[in-house]
Each structure stands twice: as C-alpha cells, then as structure tokens.
PDB file of C-alpha atoms in Angstrom:
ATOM      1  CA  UNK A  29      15.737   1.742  -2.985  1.00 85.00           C
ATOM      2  CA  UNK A  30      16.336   5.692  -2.742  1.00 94.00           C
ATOM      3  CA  UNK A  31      18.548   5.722   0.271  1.00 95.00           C
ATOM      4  CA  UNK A  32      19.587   2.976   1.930  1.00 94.00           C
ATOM      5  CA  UNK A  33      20.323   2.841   6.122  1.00 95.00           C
ATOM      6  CA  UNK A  34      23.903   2.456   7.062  1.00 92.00           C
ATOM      7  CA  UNK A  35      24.749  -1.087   6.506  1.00 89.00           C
ATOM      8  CA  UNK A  36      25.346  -2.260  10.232  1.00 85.00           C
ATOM      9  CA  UNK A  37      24.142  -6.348  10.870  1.00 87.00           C
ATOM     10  CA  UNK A  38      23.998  -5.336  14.706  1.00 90.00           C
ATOM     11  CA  UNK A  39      20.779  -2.436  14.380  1.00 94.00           C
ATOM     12  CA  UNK A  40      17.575  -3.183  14.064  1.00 97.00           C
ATOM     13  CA  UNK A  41      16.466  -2.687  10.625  1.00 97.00           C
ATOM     14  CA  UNK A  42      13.335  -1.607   9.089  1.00 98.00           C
ATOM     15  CA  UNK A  43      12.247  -0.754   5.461  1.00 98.00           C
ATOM     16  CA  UNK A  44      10.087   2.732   4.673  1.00 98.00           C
ATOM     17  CA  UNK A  45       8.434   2.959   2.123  1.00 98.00           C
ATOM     18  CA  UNK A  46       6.972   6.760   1.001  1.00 98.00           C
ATOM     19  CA  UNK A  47       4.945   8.989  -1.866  1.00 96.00           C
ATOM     20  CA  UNK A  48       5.537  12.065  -2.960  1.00 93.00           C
ATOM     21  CA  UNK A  49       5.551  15.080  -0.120  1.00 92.00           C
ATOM     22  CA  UNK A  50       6.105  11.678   2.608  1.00 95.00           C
ATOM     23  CA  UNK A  51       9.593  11.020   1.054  1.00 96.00           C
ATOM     24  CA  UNK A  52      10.638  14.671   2.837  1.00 95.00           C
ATOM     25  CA  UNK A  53       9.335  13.099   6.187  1.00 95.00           C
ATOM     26  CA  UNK A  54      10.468   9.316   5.675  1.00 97.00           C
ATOM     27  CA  UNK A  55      14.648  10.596   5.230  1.00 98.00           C
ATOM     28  CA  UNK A  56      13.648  12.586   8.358  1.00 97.00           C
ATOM     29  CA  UNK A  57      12.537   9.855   9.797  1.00 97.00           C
ATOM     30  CA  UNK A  58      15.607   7.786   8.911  1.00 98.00           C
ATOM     31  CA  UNK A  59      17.601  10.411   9.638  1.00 98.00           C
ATOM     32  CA  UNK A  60      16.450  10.718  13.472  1.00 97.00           C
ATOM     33  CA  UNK A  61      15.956   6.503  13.732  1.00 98.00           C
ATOM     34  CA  UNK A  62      19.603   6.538  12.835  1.00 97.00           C
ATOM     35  CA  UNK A  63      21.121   9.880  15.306  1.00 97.00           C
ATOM     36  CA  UNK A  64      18.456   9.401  18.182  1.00 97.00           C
ATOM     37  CA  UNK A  65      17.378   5.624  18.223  1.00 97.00           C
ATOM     38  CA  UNK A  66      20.392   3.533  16.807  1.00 97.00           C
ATOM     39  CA  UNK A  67      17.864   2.214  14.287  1.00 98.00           C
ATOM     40  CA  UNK A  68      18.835   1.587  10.702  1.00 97.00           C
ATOM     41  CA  UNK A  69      16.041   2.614   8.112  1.00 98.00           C
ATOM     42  CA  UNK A  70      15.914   2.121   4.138  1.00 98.00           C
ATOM     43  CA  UNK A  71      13.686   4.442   2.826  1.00 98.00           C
ATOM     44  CA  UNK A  72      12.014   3.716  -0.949  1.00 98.00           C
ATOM     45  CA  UNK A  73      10.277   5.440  -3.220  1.00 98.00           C
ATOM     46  CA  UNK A  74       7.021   4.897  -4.259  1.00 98.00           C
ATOM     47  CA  UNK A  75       5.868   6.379  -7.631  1.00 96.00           C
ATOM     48  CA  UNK A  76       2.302   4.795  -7.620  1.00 97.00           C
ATOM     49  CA  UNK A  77       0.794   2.375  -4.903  1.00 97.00           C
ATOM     50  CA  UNK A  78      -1.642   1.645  -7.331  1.00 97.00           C
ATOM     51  CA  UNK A  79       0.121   0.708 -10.417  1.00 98.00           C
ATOM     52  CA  UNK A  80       2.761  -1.582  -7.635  1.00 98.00           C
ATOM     53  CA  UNK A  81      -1.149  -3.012  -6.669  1.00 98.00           C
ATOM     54  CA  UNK A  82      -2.284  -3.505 -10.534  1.00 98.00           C
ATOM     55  CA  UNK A  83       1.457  -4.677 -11.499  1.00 98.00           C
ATOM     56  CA  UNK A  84       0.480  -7.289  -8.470  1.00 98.00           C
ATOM     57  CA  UNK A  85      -3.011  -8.843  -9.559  1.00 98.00           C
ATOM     58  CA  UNK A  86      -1.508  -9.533 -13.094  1.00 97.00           C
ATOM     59  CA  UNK A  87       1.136 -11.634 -11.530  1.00 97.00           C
ATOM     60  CA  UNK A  88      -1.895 -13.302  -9.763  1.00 96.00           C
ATOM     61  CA  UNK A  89      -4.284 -13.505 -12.959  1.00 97.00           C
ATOM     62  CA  UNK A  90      -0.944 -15.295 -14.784  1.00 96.00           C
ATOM     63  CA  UNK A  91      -0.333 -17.549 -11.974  1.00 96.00           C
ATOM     64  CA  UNK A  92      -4.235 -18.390 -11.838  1.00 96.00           C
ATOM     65  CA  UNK A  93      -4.187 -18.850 -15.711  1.00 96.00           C
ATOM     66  CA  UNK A  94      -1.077 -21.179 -15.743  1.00 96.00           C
ATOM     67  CA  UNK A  95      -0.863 -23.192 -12.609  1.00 93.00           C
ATOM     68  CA  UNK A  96       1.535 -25.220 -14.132  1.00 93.00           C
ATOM     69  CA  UNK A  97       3.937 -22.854 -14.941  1.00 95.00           C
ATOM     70  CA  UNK A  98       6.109 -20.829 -12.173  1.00 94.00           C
ATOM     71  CA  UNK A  99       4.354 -17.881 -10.959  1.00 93.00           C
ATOM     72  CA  UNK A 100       5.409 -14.348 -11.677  1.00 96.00           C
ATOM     73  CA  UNK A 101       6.640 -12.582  -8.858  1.00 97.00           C
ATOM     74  CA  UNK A 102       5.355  -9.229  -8.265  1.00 98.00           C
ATOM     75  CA  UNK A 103       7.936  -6.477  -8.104  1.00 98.00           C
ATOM     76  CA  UNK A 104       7.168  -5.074  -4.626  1.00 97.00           C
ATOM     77  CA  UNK A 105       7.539  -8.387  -3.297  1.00 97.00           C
ATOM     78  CA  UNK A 106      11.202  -8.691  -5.627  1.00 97.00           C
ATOM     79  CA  UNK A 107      12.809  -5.968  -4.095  1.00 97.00           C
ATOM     80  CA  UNK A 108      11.491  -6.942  -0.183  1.00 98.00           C
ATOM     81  CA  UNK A 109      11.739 -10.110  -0.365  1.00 96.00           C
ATOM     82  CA  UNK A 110      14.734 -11.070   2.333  1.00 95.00           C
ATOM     83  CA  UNK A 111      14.977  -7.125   3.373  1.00 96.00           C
ATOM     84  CA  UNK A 112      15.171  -6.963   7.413  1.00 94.00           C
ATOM     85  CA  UNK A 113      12.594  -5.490   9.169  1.00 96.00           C
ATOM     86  CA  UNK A 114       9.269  -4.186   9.457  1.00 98.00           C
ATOM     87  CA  UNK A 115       7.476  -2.536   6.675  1.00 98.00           C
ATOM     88  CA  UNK A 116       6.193   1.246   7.353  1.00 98.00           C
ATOM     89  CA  UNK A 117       4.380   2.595   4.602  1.00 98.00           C
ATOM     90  CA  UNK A 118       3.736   6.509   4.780  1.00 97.00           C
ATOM     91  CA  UNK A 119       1.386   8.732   2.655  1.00 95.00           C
ATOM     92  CA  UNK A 120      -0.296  11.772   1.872  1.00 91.00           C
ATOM     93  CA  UNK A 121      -3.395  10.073   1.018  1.00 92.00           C
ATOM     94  CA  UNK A 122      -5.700   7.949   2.822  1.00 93.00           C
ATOM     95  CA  UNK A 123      -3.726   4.324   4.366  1.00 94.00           C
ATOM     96  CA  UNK A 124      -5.860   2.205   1.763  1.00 96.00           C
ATOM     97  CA  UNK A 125      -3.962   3.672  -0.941  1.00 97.00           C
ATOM     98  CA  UNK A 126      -0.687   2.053   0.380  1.00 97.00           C
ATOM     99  CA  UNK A 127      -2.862  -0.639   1.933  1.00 98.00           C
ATOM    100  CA  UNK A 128      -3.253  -2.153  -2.035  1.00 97.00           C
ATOM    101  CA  UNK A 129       0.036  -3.364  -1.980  1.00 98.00           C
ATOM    102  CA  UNK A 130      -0.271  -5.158   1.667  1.00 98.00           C
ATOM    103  CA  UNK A 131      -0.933  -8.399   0.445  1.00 97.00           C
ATOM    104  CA  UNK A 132       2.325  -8.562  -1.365  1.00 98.00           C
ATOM    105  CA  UNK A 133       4.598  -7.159   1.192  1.00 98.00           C
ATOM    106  CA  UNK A 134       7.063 -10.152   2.875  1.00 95.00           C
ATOM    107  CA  UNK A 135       6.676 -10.386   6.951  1.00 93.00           C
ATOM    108  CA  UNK A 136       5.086  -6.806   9.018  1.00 96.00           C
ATOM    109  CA  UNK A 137       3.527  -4.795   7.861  1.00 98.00           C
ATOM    110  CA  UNK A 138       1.505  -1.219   8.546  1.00 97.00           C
ATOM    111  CA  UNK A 139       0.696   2.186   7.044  1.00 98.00           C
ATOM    112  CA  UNK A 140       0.017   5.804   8.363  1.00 96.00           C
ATOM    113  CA  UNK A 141      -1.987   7.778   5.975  1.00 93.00           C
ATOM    114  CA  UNK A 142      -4.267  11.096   6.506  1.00 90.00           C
ATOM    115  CA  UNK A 143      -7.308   8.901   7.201  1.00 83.00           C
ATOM    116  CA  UNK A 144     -10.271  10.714   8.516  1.00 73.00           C
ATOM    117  CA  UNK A 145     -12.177  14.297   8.229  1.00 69.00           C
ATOM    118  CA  UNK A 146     -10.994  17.534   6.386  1.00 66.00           C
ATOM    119  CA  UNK A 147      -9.623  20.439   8.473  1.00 67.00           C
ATOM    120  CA  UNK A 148      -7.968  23.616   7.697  1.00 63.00           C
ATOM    121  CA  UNK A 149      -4.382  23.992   9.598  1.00 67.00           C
ATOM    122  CA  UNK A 150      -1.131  24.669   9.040  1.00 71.00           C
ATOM    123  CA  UNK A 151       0.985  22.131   6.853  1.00 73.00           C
ATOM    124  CA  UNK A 152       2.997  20.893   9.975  1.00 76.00           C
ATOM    125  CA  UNK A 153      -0.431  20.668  12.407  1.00 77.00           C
ATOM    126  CA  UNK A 154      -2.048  18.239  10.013  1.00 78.00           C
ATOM    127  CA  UNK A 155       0.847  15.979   9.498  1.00 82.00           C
ATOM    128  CA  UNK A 156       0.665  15.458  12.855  1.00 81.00           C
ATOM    129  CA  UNK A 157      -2.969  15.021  13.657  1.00 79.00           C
ATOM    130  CA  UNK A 158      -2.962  12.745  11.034  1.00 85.00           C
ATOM    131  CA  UNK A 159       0.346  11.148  12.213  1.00 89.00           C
ATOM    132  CA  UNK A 160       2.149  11.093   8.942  1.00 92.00           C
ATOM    133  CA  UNK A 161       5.125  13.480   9.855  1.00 93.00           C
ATOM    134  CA  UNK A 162       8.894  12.118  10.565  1.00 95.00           C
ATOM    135  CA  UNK A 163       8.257  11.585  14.488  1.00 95.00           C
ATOM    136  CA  UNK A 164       4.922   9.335  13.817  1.00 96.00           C
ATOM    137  CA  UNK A 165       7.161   7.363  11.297  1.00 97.00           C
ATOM    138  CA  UNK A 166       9.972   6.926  13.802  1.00 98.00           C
ATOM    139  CA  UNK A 167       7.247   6.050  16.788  1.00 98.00           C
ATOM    140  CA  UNK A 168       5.960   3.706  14.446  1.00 98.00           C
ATOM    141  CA  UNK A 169       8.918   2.287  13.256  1.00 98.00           C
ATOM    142  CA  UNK A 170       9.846   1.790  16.740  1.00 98.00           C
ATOM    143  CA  UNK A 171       6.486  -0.006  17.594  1.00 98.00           C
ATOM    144  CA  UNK A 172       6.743  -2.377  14.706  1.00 98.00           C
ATOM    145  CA  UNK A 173      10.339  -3.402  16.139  1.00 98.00           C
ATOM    146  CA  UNK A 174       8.809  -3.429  20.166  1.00 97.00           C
ATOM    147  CA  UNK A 175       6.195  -6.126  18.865  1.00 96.00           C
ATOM    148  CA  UNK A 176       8.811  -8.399  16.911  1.00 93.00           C
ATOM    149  CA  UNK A 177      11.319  -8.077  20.352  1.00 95.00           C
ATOM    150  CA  UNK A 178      14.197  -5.648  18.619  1.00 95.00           C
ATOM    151  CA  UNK A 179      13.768  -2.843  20.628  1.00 97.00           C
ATOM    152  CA  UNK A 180      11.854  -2.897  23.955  1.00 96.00           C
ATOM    153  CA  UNK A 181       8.638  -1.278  24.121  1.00 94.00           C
ATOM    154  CA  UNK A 182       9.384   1.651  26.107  1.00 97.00           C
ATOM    155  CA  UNK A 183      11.501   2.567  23.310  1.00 98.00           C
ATOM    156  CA  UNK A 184       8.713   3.676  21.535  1.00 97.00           C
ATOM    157  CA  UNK A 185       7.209   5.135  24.332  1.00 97.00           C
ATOM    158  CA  UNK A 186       9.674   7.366  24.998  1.00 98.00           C
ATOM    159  CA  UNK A 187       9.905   8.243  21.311  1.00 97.00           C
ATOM    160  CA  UNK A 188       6.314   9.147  21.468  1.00 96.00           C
ATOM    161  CA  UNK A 189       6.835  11.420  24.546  1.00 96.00           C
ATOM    162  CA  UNK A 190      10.097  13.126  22.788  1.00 95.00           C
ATOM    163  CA  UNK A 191       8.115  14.019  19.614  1.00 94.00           C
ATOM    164  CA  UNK A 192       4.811  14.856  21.474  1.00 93.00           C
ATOM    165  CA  UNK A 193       2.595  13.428  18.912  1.00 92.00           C
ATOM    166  CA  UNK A 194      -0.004  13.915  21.163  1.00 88.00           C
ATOM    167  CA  UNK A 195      -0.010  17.837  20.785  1.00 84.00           C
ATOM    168  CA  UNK A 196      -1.044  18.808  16.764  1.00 74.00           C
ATOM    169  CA  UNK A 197       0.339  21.953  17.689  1.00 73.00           C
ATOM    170  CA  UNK A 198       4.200  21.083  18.550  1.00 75.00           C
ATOM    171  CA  UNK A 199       6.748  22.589  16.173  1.00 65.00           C
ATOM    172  CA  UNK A 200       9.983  21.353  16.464  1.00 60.00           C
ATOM    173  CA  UNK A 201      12.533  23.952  17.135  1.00 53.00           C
ATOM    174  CA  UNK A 202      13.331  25.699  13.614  1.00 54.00           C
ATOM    175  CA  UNK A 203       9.935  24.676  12.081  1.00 53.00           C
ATOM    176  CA  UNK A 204       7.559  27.367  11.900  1.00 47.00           C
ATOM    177  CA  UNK A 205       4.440  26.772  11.696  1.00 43.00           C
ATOM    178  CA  UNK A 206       3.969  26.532   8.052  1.00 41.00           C
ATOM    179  CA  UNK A 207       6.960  24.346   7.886  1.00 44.00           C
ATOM    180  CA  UNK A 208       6.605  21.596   5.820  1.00 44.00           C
ATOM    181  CA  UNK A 209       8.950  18.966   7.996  1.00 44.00           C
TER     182      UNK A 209
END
C-alpha cells in the first residue's frame, strides 16, 4: 500500500488503486474523499497492470497443472484480499490495461481509463473528458459505495455537481489550465 486512509472502522472504506501520472490524482482523490466526503481511501501503487495480470495466469497455469496441490495465490488478490471496500482502479492508459487484473480483484470492482479518440487539450481538460482526474475518482468512489448502501446515492450526485465533471473545461481554483491536478 503507498498511503493508507485514516484508520477509522466507522467510514466507508474503499481501496484505489493508480499508475504512474494517476497516483498525483488518486492522493487527491483521497485527500478530498477524506476533507469533503468523510470517506476513507487507501491508495496503492501500481508499477505494471500487466506484469500483476501475467504474475496472475501463472498462479492459474500452476493451479491447473497441480490440482492436487493448494493453489498459488496471486499477489493482487494477497494484498486485497479482506481490504474494505470497493475497488477503483485509475489510469493513464486505456481501462483494459487495469481491466487485466479484474478477475483477481476480491468483491467490486471498476476502472476509469482515457478510453476513446485522440484530442489535443490542455493536461487538466483531458483528464477530465476522459474522467481520470481526482473529482471522477472521488464521484466514482462515491458511486461504488451508493450501489453497495454506504453512502446514499445522492452523495455522489452531489459530488458530481461540486466537481462539474460535466464541463472539460472547469479548473479548480489554483489550477491553471495546464495544471496537471
């Protein structure tokens, strides 16, 4: 884990998990779950979704060779396994890249990613159209706890509203526009 959430059984918990330029956004994220949602967040760092994937299917080959024997656990699922929460993955690259390591995540999961067509923007404009800055984590974070019952679903509503993730072009004040928060 790279930083856990403040240790507090009577939150709501969920687990972030982030690559590269995403880890700025996902301790933003945790940082406003925390101050403006009462939301505890444990943000971890993610080196390679696709060695965590590979590292994953040779647990499964072993288990398929030996059935016998006890079956390797994969590490993703090691370190989540009995963690509270939903699972948020966040990247700079398309969602399938974290989506490899879905099949070994324990209870929800989801991913934001920059799925879709190239544009040319500012940093901060295409974080948000592609909904991969810290407000899109936190709304989705929030969502993920509205559909298990933690937090009720205007929650994330309101979130939404607050952040405007609806408008590309919203800075938050003391981002300019080639921010890169």
């Amino acid at each position: 884990m790279f930083a856990p959430g403040e240790d507090r059984p009577d939150r709501p918990r969920a687990q972030v998990l982030a690559s590269g330029v995403a880890m700025t956004w996902a301790l933003e994220a945790q940082r406003r779950l925390a101050d403006e949602w009462d939301v505890a967040a444990d943000v971890w760092s993610v080196t390679s979704w696709t060695e965590l994937a590979r590292e994953a299917t040779r647990c499964e080959r072993a288990a398929l060779r030996r059935p016998g024997e006890a079956a390797p656990v994969p590490h993703v699922r090691q370190v989540l396994e009995g963690r509270t929460g939903p699972v948020v993955a966040v990247s700079d690259w398309m969602r399938a890249v974290p989506d490899q390591i879905a099949p070994w995540i324990p209870g929800d999961w989801s991913a934001l990613g920059t799925d879709g067509f190239g544009l040319s923007d500012t940093r901060h404009a295409l974080r948000r159209h592609f909904l991969v800055d810290a407000g899109s984590i936190v709304v989705q974070v929030l969502r993920r706890l509205a559909a298990t019952g933690q937090v009720a679903p205007e929650v994330a509503a309101e979130a939404a509203t607050r952040y405007r993730l609806d408008d590309p072009h919203f800075f938050p004040v003391g981002v300019s526009a080639g921010g890169d928060t």
